[in-house]
Amino acid sequence: NSFTLFYMKKTGINIGEIIHQELDKRERSVAWLADKIGCHRTTMSRMLEKYSIDSEVLFQISYVLDVDYHALYCQKLKDRA
C-alpha cells in the first residue's frame, strides 16, 4: 500500500530484508526463526516480506537473534535531529 512505501522511503529501512540477511549470515531458516518465536513458518515468511513489523514481534526476533533491530529506527530519529 502507499503508506508502506512512504514509510520505507522515509526510514530507508526494509526490516524484513535486514532480518533475512541476518538469518542467511547465521545459516538459519525462516522456519527456525518462526519456531523460536512460536508462530507458523508461512506467517513469519509473510511478516518478513513487509517493510515493517509489529514492534512486539520485532522485539521477539531481536531477542532470539540477539540483535537490537529497534536501534535502527532510533538511530534514524537521532540522525534526523
PDB file as gemmi writes it, atoms N, CA and C in Angstrom:
CRYST1    1.000    1.000    1.000  90.00  90.00  90.00 P 1                      
ATOM      1  N   ASN A   1       0.834  -1.194   0.000  1.00  0.00           N  
ATOM      2  CA  ASN A   1       0.000   0.000   0.000  1.00  0.00           C  
ATOM      3  C   ASN A   1       0.871   1.246   0.000  1.00  0.00           C  
ATOM      4  N   SER A   2       0.268   2.378  -0.258  1.00  0.00           N  
ATOM      5  CA  SER A   2       1.059   3.609  -0.422  1.00  0.00           C  
ATOM      6  C   SER A   2       1.702   4.070   0.885  1.00  0.00           C  
ATOM      7  N   PHE A   3       1.040   3.829   2.029  1.00  0.00           N  
ATOM      8  CA  PHE A   3       1.647   4.213   3.304  1.00  0.00           C  
ATOM      9  C   PHE A   3       2.923   3.426   3.540  1.00  0.00           C  
ATOM     10  N   THR A   4       2.915   2.131   3.241  1.00  0.00           N  
ATOM     11  CA  THR A   4       4.099   1.301   3.440  1.00  0.00           C  
ATOM     12  C   THR A   4       5.256   1.820   2.610  1.00  0.00           C  
ATOM     13  N   LEU A   5       5.005   2.153   1.355  1.00  0.00           N  
ATOM     14  CA  LEU A   5       6.070   2.687   0.506  1.00  0.00           C  
ATOM     15  C   LEU A   5       6.568   4.028   1.037  1.00  0.00           C  
ATOM     16  N   PHE A   6       5.659   4.874   1.501  1.00  0.00           N  
ATOM     17  CA  PHE A   6       6.042   6.157   2.085  1.00  0.00           C  
ATOM     18  C   PHE A   6       6.910   5.942   3.314  1.00  0.00           C  
ATOM     19  N   TYR A   7       6.480   5.023   4.184  1.00  0.00           N  
ATOM     20  CA  TYR A   7       7.184   4.736   5.429  1.00  0.00           C  
ATOM     21  C   TYR A   7       8.595   4.237   5.136  1.00  0.00           C  
ATOM     22  N   MET A   8       8.717   3.278   4.226  1.00  0.00           N  
ATOM     23  CA  MET A   8      10.030   2.720   3.902  1.00  0.00           C  
ATOM     24  C   MET A   8      10.927   3.790   3.300  1.00  0.00           C  
ATOM     25  N   LYS A   9      10.356   4.624   2.445  1.00  0.00           N  
ATOM     26  CA  LYS A   9      11.157   5.685   1.841  1.00  0.00           C  
ATOM     27  C   LYS A   9      11.627   6.679   2.901  1.00  0.00           C  
ATOM     28  N   LYS A  10      10.782   6.944   3.881  1.00  0.00           N  
ATOM     29  CA  LYS A  10      11.153   7.888   4.934  1.00  0.00           C  
ATOM     30  C   LYS A  10      12.270   7.325   5.815  1.00  0.00           C  
ATOM     31  N   THR A  11      12.163   6.047   6.192  1.00  0.00           N  
ATOM     32  CA  THR A  11      13.177   5.476   7.079  1.00  0.00           C  
ATOM     33  C   THR A  11      14.336   4.881   6.300  1.00  0.00           C  
ATOM     34  N   GLY A  12      14.078   4.408   5.106  1.00  0.00           N  
ATOM     35  CA  GLY A  12      15.110   3.709   4.346  1.00  0.00           C  
ATOM     36  C   GLY A  12      15.406   2.329   4.904  1.00  0.00           C  
ATOM     37  N   ILE A  13      14.547   1.858   5.805  1.00  0.00           N  
ATOM     38  CA  ILE A  13      14.767   0.572   6.460  1.00  0.00           C  
ATOM     39  C   ILE A  13      13.766  -0.449   5.936  1.00  0.00           C  
ATOM     40  N   ASN A  14      14.262  -1.513   5.353  1.00  0.00           N  
ATOM     41  CA  ASN A  14      13.421  -2.652   4.984  1.00  0.00           C  
ATOM     42  C   ASN A  14      13.755  -3.730   6.007  1.00  0.00           C  
ATOM     43  N   ILE A  15      13.052  -3.715   7.130  1.00  0.00           N  
ATOM     44  CA  ILE A  15      13.404  -4.563   8.258  1.00  0.00           C  
ATOM     45  C   ILE A  15      13.315  -6.044   7.923  1.00  0.00           C  
ATOM     46  N   GLY A  16      12.355  -6.417   7.088  1.00  0.00           N  
ATOM     47  CA  GLY A  16      12.236  -7.818   6.688  1.00  0.00           C  
ATOM     48  C   GLY A  16      13.486  -8.298   5.962  1.00  0.00           C  
ATOM     49  N   GLU A  17      13.983  -7.481   5.061  1.00  0.00           N  
ATOM     50  CA  GLU A  17      15.201  -7.827   4.324  1.00  0.00           C  
ATOM     51  C   GLU A  17      16.409  -7.883   5.252  1.00  0.00           C  
ATOM     52  N   ILE A  18      16.481  -6.972   6.189  1.00  0.00           N  
ATOM     53  CA  ILE A  18      17.602  -6.948   7.136  1.00  0.00           C  
ATOM     54  C   ILE A  18      17.605  -8.217   7.990  1.00  0.00           C  
ATOM     55  N   ILE A  19      16.433  -8.643   8.418  1.00  0.00           N  
ATOM     56  CA  ILE A  19      16.333  -9.877   9.202  1.00  0.00           C  
ATOM     57  C   ILE A  19      16.691 -11.082   8.345  1.00  0.00           C  
ATOM     58  N   HIS A  20      16.231 -11.101   7.098  1.00  0.00           N  
ATOM     59  CA  HIS A  20      16.610 -12.181   6.176  1.00  0.00           C  
ATOM     60  C   HIS A  20      18.132 -12.268   6.040  1.00  0.00           C  
ATOM     61  N   GLN A  21      18.785 -11.133   5.922  1.00  0.00           N  
ATOM     62  CA  GLN A  21      20.245 -11.114   5.783  1.00  0.00           C  
ATOM     63  C   GLN A  21      20.911 -11.714   7.021  1.00  0.00           C  
ATOM     64  N   GLU A  22      20.387 -11.392   8.191  1.00  0.00           N  
ATOM     65  CA  GLU A  22      20.940 -11.944   9.436  1.00  0.00           C  
ATOM     66  C   GLU A  22      20.739 -13.451   9.494  1.00  0.00           C  
ATOM     67  N   LEU A  23      19.574 -13.914   9.087  1.00  0.00           N  
ATOM     68  CA  LEU A  23      19.327 -15.360   9.054  1.00  0.00           C  
ATOM     69  C   LEU A  23      20.289 -16.056   8.092  1.00  0.00           C  
ATOM     70  N   ASP A  24      20.487 -15.467   6.924  1.00  0.00           N  
ATOM     71  CA  ASP A  24      21.430 -16.038   5.951  1.00  0.00           C  
ATOM     72  C   ASP A  24      22.840 -16.096   6.519  1.00  0.00           C  
ATOM     73  N   LYS A  25      23.253 -15.017   7.178  1.00  0.00           N  
ATOM     74  CA  LYS A  25      24.592 -14.948   7.771  1.00  0.00           C  
ATOM     75  C   LYS A  25      24.793 -16.067   8.788  1.00  0.00           C  
ATOM     76  N   ARG A  26      23.741 -16.373   9.523  1.00  0.00           N  
ATOM     77  CA  ARG A  26      23.817 -17.410  10.561  1.00  0.00           C  
ATOM     78  C   ARG A  26      23.457 -18.803  10.048  1.00  0.00           C  
ATOM     79  N   GLU A  27      23.136 -18.862   8.761  1.00  0.00           N  
ATOM     80  CA  GLU A  27      22.708 -20.119   8.140  1.00  0.00           C  
ATOM     81  C   GLU A  27      21.501 -20.711   8.869  1.00  0.00           C  
ATOM     82  N   ARG A  28      20.545 -19.833   9.167  1.00  0.00           N  
ATOM     83  CA  ARG A  28      19.291 -20.218   9.817  1.00  0.00           C  
ATOM     84  C   ARG A  28      18.144 -19.939   8.849  1.00  0.00           C  
ATOM     85  N   SER A  29      17.085 -20.690   9.014  1.00  0.00           N  
ATOM     86  CA  SER A  29      15.938 -20.554   8.117  1.00  0.00           C  
ATOM     87  C   SER A  29      14.822 -19.736   8.755  1.00  0.00           C  
ATOM     88  N   VAL A  30      13.900 -19.314   7.914  1.00  0.00           N  
ATOM     89  CA  VAL A  30      12.701 -18.632   8.395  1.00  0.00           C  
ATOM     90  C   VAL A  30      11.914 -19.586   9.294  1.00  0.00           C  
ATOM     91  N   ALA A  31      11.873 -20.863   8.940  1.00  0.00           N  
ATOM     92  CA  ALA A  31      11.174 -21.863   9.755  1.00  0.00           C  
ATOM     93  C   ALA A  31      11.800 -21.947  11.146  1.00  0.00           C  
ATOM     94  N   TRP A  32      13.114 -21.884  11.223  1.00  0.00           N  
ATOM     95  CA  TRP A  32      13.808 -21.912  12.512  1.00  0.00           C  
ATOM     96  C   TRP A  32      13.377 -20.718  13.367  1.00  0.00           C  
ATOM     97  N   LEU A  33      13.384 -19.518  12.762  1.00  0.00           N  
ATOM     98  CA  LEU A  33      13.001 -18.312  13.489  1.00  0.00           C  
ATOM     99  C   LEU A  33      11.544 -18.391  13.930  1.00  0.00           C  
ATOM    100  N   ALA A  34      10.684 -18.837  13.043  1.00  0.00           N  
ATOM    101  CA  ALA A  34       9.261 -18.971  13.382  1.00  0.00           C  
ATOM    102  C   ALA A  34       9.082 -19.897  14.576  1.00  0.00           C  
ATOM    103  N   ASP A  35       9.798 -21.003  14.587  1.00  0.00           N  
ATOM    104  CA  ASP A  35       9.712 -21.949  15.699  1.00  0.00           C  
ATOM    105  C   ASP A  35      10.176 -21.300  17.000  1.00  0.00           C  
ATOM    106  N   LYS A  36      11.239 -20.512  16.926  1.00  0.00           N  
ATOM    107  CA  LYS A  36      11.790 -19.880  18.124  1.00  0.00           C  
ATOM    108  C   LYS A  36      10.832 -18.867  18.751  1.00  0.00           C  
ATOM    109  N   ILE A  37      10.034 -18.173  17.919  1.00  0.00           N  
ATOM    110  CA  ILE A  37       9.110 -17.199  18.495  1.00  0.00           C  
ATOM    111  C   ILE A  37       7.678 -17.721  18.569  1.00  0.00           C  
ATOM    112  N   GLY A  38       7.479 -18.959  18.138  1.00  0.00           N  
ATOM    113  CA  GLY A  38       6.175 -19.594  18.306  1.00  0.00           C  
ATOM    114  C   GLY A  38       5.111 -19.198  17.306  1.00  0.00           C  
ATOM    115  N   CYS A  39       5.505 -19.051  16.053  1.00  0.00           N  
ATOM    116  CA  CYS A  39       4.497 -18.798  15.022  1.00  0.00           C  
ATOM    117  C   CYS A  39       4.740 -19.740  13.841  1.00  0.00           C  
ATOM    118  N   HIS A  40       3.791 -19.782  12.950  1.00  0.00           N  
ATOM    119  CA  HIS A  40       3.889 -20.662  11.789  1.00  0.00           C  
ATOM    120  C   HIS A  40       4.878 -20.100  10.772  1.00  0.00           C  
ATOM    121  N   ARG A  41       5.556 -20.976  10.069  1.00  0.00           N  
ATOM    122  CA  ARG A  41       6.555 -20.582   9.075  1.00  0.00           C  
ATOM    123  C   ARG A  41       5.983 -19.636   8.023  1.00  0.00           C  
ATOM    124  N   THR A  42       4.776 -19.938   7.529  1.00  0.00           N  
ATOM    125  CA  THR A  42       4.205 -19.071   6.487  1.00  0.00           C  
ATOM    126  C   THR A  42       3.861 -17.694   7.038  1.00  0.00           C  
ATOM    127  N   THR A  43       3.451 -17.633   8.299  1.00  0.00           N  
ATOM    128  CA  THR A  43       3.177 -16.334   8.928  1.00  0.00           C  
ATOM    129  C   THR A  43       4.458 -15.524   9.021  1.00  0.00           C  
ATOM    130  N   MET A  44       5.542 -16.179   9.450  1.00  0.00           N  
ATOM    131  CA  MET A  44       6.828 -15.494   9.543  1.00  0.00           C  
ATOM    132  C   MET A  44       7.297 -15.046   8.163  1.00  0.00           C  
ATOM    133  N   SER A  45       7.149 -15.882   7.175  1.00  0.00           N  
ATOM    134  CA  SER A  45       7.551 -15.514   5.811  1.00  0.00           C  
ATOM    135  C   SER A  45       6.812 -14.272   5.347  1.00  0.00           C  
ATOM    136  N   ARG A  46       5.512 -14.220   5.604  1.00  0.00           N  
ATOM    137  CA  ARG A  46       4.720 -13.049   5.210  1.00  0.00           C  
ATOM    138  C   ARG A  46       5.174 -11.798   5.960  1.00  0.00           C  
ATOM    139  N   MET A  47       5.480 -11.953   7.234  1.00  0.00           N  
ATOM    140  CA  MET A  47       5.945 -10.790   8.008  1.00  0.00           C  
ATOM    141  C   MET A  47       7.257 -10.255   7.447  1.00  0.00           C  
ATOM    142  N   LEU A  48       8.158 -11.154   7.070  1.00  0.00           N  
ATOM    143  CA  LEU A  48       9.472 -10.727   6.590  1.00  0.00           C  
ATOM    144  C   LEU A  48       9.442 -10.182   5.172  1.00  0.00           C  
ATOM    145  N   GLU A  49       8.326 -10.348   4.478  1.00  0.00           N  
ATOM    146  CA  GLU A  49       8.173  -9.768   3.146  1.00  0.00           C  
ATOM    147  C   GLU A  49       7.802  -8.295   3.219  1.00  0.00           C  
ATOM    148  N   LYS A  50       7.451  -7.837   4.411  1.00  0.00           N  
ATOM    149  CA  LYS A  50       6.995  -6.454   4.584  1.00  0.00           C  
ATOM    150  C   LYS A  50       8.156  -5.544   4.992  1.00  0.00           C  
ATOM    151  N   TYR A  51       7.920  -4.252   4.814  1.00  0.00           N  
ATOM    152  CA  TYR A  51       8.927  -3.257   5.196  1.00  0.00           C  
ATOM    153  C   TYR A  51       8.911  -2.969   6.684  1.00  0.00           C  
ATOM    154  N   SER A  52       7.779  -3.253   7.330  1.00  0.00           N  
ATOM    155  CA  SER A  52       7.682  -3.004   8.764  1.00  0.00           C  
ATOM    156  C   SER A  52       7.095  -4.222   9.457  1.00  0.00           C  
ATOM    157  N   ILE A  53       7.394  -4.346  10.741  1.00  0.00           N  
ATOM    158  CA  ILE A  53       6.952  -5.488  11.534  1.00  0.00           C  
ATOM    159  C   ILE A  53       6.415  -4.948  12.859  1.00  0.00           C  
ATOM    160  N   ASP A  54       5.382  -5.574  13.363  1.00  0.00           N  
ATOM    161  CA  ASP A  54       4.821  -5.229  14.664  1.00  0.00           C  
ATOM    162  C   ASP A  54       5.945  -5.153  15.694  1.00  0.00           C  
ATOM    163  N   SER A  55       5.895  -4.149  16.559  1.00  0.00           N  
ATOM    164  CA  SER A  55       7.000  -3.923  17.495  1.00  0.00           C  
ATOM    165  C   SER A  55       7.199  -5.073  18.477  1.00  0.00           C  
ATOM    166  N   GLU A  56       6.136  -5.727  18.900  1.00  0.00           N  
ATOM    167  CA  GLU A  56       6.280  -6.871  19.812  1.00  0.00           C  
ATOM    168  C   GLU A  56       6.984  -8.041  19.112  1.00  0.00           C  
ATOM    169  N   VAL A  57       6.600  -8.294  17.878  1.00  0.00           N  
ATOM    170  CA  VAL A  57       7.255  -9.356  17.105  1.00  0.00           C  
ATOM    171  C   VAL A  57       8.708  -8.982  16.850  1.00  0.00           C  
ATOM    172  N   LEU A  58       8.958  -7.727  16.536  1.00  0.00           N  
ATOM    173  CA  LEU A  58      10.329  -7.280  16.312  1.00  0.00           C  
ATOM    174  C   LEU A  58      11.170  -7.458  17.571  1.00  0.00           C  
ATOM    175  N   PHE A  59      10.577  -7.202  18.723  1.00  0.00           N  
ATOM    176  CA  PHE A  59      11.287  -7.433  19.985  1.00  0.00           C  
ATOM    177  C   PHE A  59      11.635  -8.919  20.137  1.00  0.00           C  
ATOM    178  N   GLN A  60      10.682  -9.784  19.854  1.00  0.00           N  
ATOM    179  CA  GLN A  60      10.925 -11.224  19.974  1.00  0.00           C  
ATOM    180  C   GLN A  60      12.031 -11.682  19.021  1.00  0.00           C  
ATOM    181  N   ILE A  61      11.999 -11.176  17.799  1.00  0.00           N  
ATOM    182  CA  ILE A  61      13.041 -11.523  16.824  1.00  0.00           C  
ATOM    183  C   ILE A  61      14.386 -10.985  17.300  1.00  0.00           C  
ATOM    184  N   SER A  62      14.397  -9.758  17.795  1.00  0.00           N  
ATOM    185  CA  SER A  62      15.630  -9.168  18.329  1.00  0.00           C  
ATOM    186  C   SER A  62      16.203 -10.024  19.450  1.00  0.00           C  
ATOM    187  N   TYR A  63      15.335 -10.496  20.318  1.00  0.00           N  
ATOM    188  CA  TYR A  63      15.751 -11.317  21.456  1.00  0.00           C  
ATOM    189  C   TYR A  63      16.361 -12.640  20.980  1.00  0.00           C  
ATOM    190  N   VAL A  64      15.686 -13.301  20.052  1.00  0.00           N  
ATOM    191  CA  VAL A  64      16.157 -14.596  19.550  1.00  0.00           C  
ATOM    192  C   VAL A  64      17.486 -14.446  18.816  1.00  0.00           C  
ATOM    193  N   LEU A  65      17.607 -13.410  17.996  1.00  0.00           N  
ATOM    194  CA  LEU A  65      18.821 -13.227  17.199  1.00  0.00           C  
ATOM    195  C   LEU A  65      19.885 -12.414  17.929  1.00  0.00           C  
ATOM    196  N   ASP A  66      19.540 -11.866  19.082  1.00  0.00           N  
ATOM    197  CA  ASP A  66      20.441 -11.024  19.860  1.00  0.00           C  
ATOM    198  C   ASP A  66      20.952  -9.844  19.028  1.00  0.00           C  
ATOM    199  N   VAL A  67      20.002  -9.203  18.345  1.00  0.00           N  
ATOM    200  CA  VAL A  67      20.281  -8.017  17.537  1.00  0.00           C  
ATOM    201  C   VAL A  67      19.217  -6.981  17.880  1.00  0.00           C  
ATOM    202  N   ASP A  68      19.615  -5.770  18.202  1.00  0.00           N  
ATOM    203  CA  ASP A  68      18.664  -4.723  18.556  1.00  0.00           C  
ATOM    204  C   ASP A  68      18.156  -4.033  17.291  1.00  0.00           C  
ATOM    205  N   TYR A  69      17.096  -4.594  16.712  1.00  0.00           N  
ATOM    206  CA  TYR A  69      16.541  -4.020  15.491  1.00  0.00           C  
ATOM    207  C   TYR A  69      15.828  -2.700  15.754  1.00  0.00           C  
ATOM    208  N   HIS A  70      15.320  -2.496  16.962  1.00  0.00           N  
ATOM    209  CA  HIS A  70      14.693  -1.220  17.287  1.00  0.00           C  
ATOM    210  C   HIS A  70      15.712  -0.074  17.210  1.00  0.00           C  
ATOM    211  N   ALA A  71      16.964  -0.379  17.490  1.00  0.00           N  
ATOM    212  CA  ALA A  71      18.014   0.641  17.448  1.00  0.00           C  
ATOM    213  C   ALA A  71      18.163   1.251  16.058  1.00  0.00           C  
ATOM    214  N   LEU A  72      17.850   0.491  15.017  1.00  0.00           N  
ATOM    215  CA  LEU A  72      17.918   1.038  13.655  1.00  0.00           C  
ATOM    216  C   LEU A  72      16.981   2.235  13.511  1.00  0.00           C  
ATOM    217  N   TYR A  73      15.771   2.087  14.050  1.00  0.00           N  
ATOM    218  CA  TYR A  73      14.795   3.170  13.973  1.00  0.00           C  
ATOM    219  C   TYR A  73      15.183   4.330  14.881  1.00  0.00           C  
ATOM    220  N   CYS A  74      15.691   4.009  16.065  1.00  0.00           N  
ATOM    221  CA  CYS A  74      16.132   5.064  16.984  1.00  0.00           C  
ATOM    222  C   CYS A  74      17.256   5.886  16.366  1.00  0.00           C  
ATOM    223  N   GLN A  75      18.154   5.228  15.685  1.00  0.00           N  
ATOM    224  CA  GLN A  75      19.265   5.933  15.031  1.00  0.00           C  
ATOM    225  C   GLN A  75      18.741   6.871  13.950  1.00  0.00           C  
ATOM    226  N   LYS A  76      17.718   6.444  13.221  1.00  0.00           N  
ATOM    227  CA  LYS A  76      17.118   7.314  12.195  1.00  0.00           C  
ATOM    228  C   LYS A  76      16.561   8.579  12.842  1.00  0.00           C  
ATOM    229  N   LEU A  77      15.930   8.430  14.010  1.00  0.00           N  
ATOM    230  CA  LEU A  77      15.411   9.599  14.711  1.00  0.00           C  
ATOM    231  C   LEU A  77      16.534  10.531  15.164  1.00  0.00           C  
ATOM    232  N   LYS A  78      17.618   9.937  15.667  1.00  0.00           N  
ATOM    233  CA  LYS A  78      18.765  10.754  16.094  1.00  0.00           C  
ATOM    234  C   LYS A  78      19.409  11.470  14.912  1.00  0.00           C  
ATOM    235  N   ASP A  79      19.515  10.762  13.787  1.00  0.00           N  
ATOM    236  CA  ASP A  79      20.130  11.355  12.597  1.00  0.00           C  
ATOM    237  C   ASP A  79      19.300  12.517  12.049  1.00  0.00           C  
ATOM    238  N   ARG A  80      18.009  12.452  12.276  1.00  0.00           N  
ATOM    239  CA  ARG A  80      17.098  13.479  11.773  1.00  0.00           C  
ATOM    240  C   ARG A  80      17.289  14.793  12.527  1.00  0.00           C  
ATOM    241  N   ALA A  81      17.654  14.685  13.784  1.00  0.00           N  
ATOM    242  CA  ALA A  81      17.755  15.890  14.632  1.00  0.00           C  
ATOM    243  C   ALA A  81      18.927  16.765  14.281  1.00  0.00           C  
TER     244      ALA A  81                                                      
END                                                                             
